[in-house]
mmCIF file of C-alpha atoms in Angstrom:
data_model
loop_
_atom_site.group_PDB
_atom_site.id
_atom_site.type_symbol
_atom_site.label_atom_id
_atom_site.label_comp_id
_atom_site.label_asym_id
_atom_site.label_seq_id
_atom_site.Cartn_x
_atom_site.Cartn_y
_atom_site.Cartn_z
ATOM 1 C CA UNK A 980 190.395 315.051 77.487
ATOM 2 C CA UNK A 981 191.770 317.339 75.062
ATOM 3 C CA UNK A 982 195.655 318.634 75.958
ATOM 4 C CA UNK A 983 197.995 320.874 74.171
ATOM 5 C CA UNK A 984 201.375 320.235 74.495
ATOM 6 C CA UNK A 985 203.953 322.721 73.920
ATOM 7 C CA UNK A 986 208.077 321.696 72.621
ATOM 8 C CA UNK A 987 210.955 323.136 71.032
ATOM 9 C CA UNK A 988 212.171 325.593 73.927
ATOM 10 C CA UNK A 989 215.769 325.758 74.950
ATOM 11 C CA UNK A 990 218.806 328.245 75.509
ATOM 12 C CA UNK A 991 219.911 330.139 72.139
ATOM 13 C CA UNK A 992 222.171 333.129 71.568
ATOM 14 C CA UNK A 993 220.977 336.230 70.281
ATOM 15 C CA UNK A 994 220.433 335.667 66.406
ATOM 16 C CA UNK A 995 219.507 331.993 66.711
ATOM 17 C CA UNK A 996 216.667 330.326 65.651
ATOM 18 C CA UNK A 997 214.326 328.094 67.356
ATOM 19 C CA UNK A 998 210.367 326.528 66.198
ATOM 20 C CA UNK A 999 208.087 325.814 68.875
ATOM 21 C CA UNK A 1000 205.501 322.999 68.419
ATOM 22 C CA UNK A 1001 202.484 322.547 69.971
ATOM 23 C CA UNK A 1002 200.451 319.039 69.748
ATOM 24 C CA UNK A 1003 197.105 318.620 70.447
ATOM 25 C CA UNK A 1004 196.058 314.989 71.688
ATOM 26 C CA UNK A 1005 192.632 313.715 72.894
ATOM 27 C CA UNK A 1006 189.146 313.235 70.872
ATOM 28 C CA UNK A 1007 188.157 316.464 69.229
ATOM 29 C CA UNK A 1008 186.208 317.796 66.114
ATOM 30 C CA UNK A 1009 188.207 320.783 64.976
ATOM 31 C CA UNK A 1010 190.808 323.224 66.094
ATOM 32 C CA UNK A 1011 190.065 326.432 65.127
ATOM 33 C CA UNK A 1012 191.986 329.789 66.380
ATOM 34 C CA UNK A 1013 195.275 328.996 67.266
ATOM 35 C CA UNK A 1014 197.584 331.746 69.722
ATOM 36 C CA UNK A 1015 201.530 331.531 70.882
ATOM 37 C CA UNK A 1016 201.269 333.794 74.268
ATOM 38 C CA UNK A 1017 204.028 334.491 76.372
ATOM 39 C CA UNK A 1018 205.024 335.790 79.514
ATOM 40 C CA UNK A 1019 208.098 336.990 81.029
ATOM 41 C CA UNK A 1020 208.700 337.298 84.460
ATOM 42 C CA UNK A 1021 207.207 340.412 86.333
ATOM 43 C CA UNK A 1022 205.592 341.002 82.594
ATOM 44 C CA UNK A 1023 202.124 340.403 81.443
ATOM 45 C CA UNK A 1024 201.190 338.104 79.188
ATOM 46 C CA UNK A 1025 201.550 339.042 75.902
ATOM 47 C CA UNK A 1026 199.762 337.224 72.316
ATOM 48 C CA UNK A 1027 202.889 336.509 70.198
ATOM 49 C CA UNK A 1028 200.902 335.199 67.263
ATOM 50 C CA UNK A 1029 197.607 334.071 65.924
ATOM 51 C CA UNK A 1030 196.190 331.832 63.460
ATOM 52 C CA UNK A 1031 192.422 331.407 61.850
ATOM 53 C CA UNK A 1032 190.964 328.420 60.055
ATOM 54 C CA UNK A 1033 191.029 330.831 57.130
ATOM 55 C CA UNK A 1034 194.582 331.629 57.064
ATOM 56 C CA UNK A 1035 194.721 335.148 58.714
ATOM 57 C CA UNK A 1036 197.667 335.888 60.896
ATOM 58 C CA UNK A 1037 198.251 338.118 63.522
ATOM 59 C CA UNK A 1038 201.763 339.434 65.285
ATOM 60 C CA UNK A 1039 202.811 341.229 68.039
ATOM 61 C CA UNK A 1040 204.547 344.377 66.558
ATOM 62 C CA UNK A 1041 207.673 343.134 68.522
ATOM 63 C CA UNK A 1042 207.886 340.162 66.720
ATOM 64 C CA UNK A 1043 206.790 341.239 63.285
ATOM 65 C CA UNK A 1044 208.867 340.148 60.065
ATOM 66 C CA UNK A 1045 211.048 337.641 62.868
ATOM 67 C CA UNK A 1046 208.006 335.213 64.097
ATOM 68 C CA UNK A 1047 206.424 333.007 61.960
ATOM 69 C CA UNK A 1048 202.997 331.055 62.899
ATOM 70 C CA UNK A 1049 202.058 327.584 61.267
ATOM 71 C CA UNK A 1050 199.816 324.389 61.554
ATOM 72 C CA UNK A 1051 199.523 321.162 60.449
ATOM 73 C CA UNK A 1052 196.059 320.219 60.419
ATOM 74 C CA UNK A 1053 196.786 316.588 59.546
ATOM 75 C CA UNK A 1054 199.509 316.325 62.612
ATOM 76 C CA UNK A 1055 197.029 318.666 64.973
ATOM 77 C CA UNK A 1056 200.088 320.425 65.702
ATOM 78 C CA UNK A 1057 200.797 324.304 65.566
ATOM 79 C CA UNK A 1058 204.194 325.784 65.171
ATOM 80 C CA UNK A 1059 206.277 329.303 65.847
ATOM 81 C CA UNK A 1060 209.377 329.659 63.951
ATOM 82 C CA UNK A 1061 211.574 331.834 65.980
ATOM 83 C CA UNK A 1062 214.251 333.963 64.161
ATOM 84 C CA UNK A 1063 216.649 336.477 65.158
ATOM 85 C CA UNK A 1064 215.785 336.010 68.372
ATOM 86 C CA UNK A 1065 216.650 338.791 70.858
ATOM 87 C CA UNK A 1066 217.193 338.693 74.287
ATOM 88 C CA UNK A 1067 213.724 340.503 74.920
ATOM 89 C CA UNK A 1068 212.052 337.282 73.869
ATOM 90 C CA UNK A 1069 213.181 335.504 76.935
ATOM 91 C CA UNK A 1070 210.006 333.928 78.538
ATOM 92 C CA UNK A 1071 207.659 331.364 78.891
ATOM 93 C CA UNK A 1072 205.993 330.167 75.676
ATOM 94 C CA UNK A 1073 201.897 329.098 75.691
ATOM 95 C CA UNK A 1074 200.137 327.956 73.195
ATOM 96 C CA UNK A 1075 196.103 328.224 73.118
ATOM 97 C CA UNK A 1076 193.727 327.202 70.777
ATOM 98 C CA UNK A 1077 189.982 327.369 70.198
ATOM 99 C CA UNK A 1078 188.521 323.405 70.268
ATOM 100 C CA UNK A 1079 185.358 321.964 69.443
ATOM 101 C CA UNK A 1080 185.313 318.771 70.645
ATOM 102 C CA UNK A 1081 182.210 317.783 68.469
ATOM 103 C CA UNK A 1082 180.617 319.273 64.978
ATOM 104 C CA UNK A 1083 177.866 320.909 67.386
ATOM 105 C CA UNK A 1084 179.673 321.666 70.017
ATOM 106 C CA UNK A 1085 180.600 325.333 70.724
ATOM 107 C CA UNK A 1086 184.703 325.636 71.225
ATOM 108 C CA UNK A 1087 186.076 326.097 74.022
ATOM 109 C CA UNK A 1088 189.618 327.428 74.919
ATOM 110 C CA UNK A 1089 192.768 325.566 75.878
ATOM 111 C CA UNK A 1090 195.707 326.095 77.064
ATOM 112 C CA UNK A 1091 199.267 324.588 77.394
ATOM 113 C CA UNK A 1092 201.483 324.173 80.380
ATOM 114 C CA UNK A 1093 204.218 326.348 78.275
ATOM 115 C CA UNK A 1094 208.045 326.197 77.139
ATOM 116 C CA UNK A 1095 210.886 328.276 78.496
ATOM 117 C CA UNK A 1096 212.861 330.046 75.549
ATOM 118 C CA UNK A 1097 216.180 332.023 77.186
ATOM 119 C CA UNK A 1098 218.356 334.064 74.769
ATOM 120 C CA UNK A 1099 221.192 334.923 75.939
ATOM 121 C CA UNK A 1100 223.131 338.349 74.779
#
């Protein structure tokens, strides 16, 4: 049973810092697409960030040139580095990833239970 498992959230000023991690555990055969979502309340959800296998990244305009996507393939673990944060980024932080759990297998999506991140002005 594949999980993701997401750390790193906490209570921060505006203009602090935090990184996000997000562990994968379980048998699996690759990770491929990796996403930070998040979702404040009476928001939608919104993709933060995304990652390929080849190295392309993706950002929400809101969180361009402050939000910083990563992985470590050899610790299955993705991160978000979180930089002059603002109080706007106050929500609940997902990660999701495409998995296949063999080298035939198609991958499927996953999803983590999520960390709260609160700035506070």
């Amino acid at each position: 049973q594949v999980q993701l498992v997401e750390s790193g959230g906490g209570l921060v000023q505006a203009g602090g810092s935090l990184r996000l991690s997000c562990a994968a555990s379980g048998n699996h055969f690759s990770i491929r697409t990796v996403r930070w979502y998040r979702q404040a309340p009476g928001k939608q959800r919104e993709l933060v960030a995304a990652l390929t296998t080849g190295g392309s990244t993706n950002y929400a305009d809101s969180v361009k040139g402050r939000f910083t996507i990563s992985r470590d393939n050899a610790k299955n673990t993705v991160y978000l580095q979180m930089n002059s944060l603002k109080p706007e980024d106050t929500a609940v932080y997902h990660c999701d990833a495409d998995i296949a759990l063999t080298s035939w297998a198609l991958p499927a999506n996953y999803w983590g239970q999520g960390t709260q991140v609160t700035v506070s002005s």
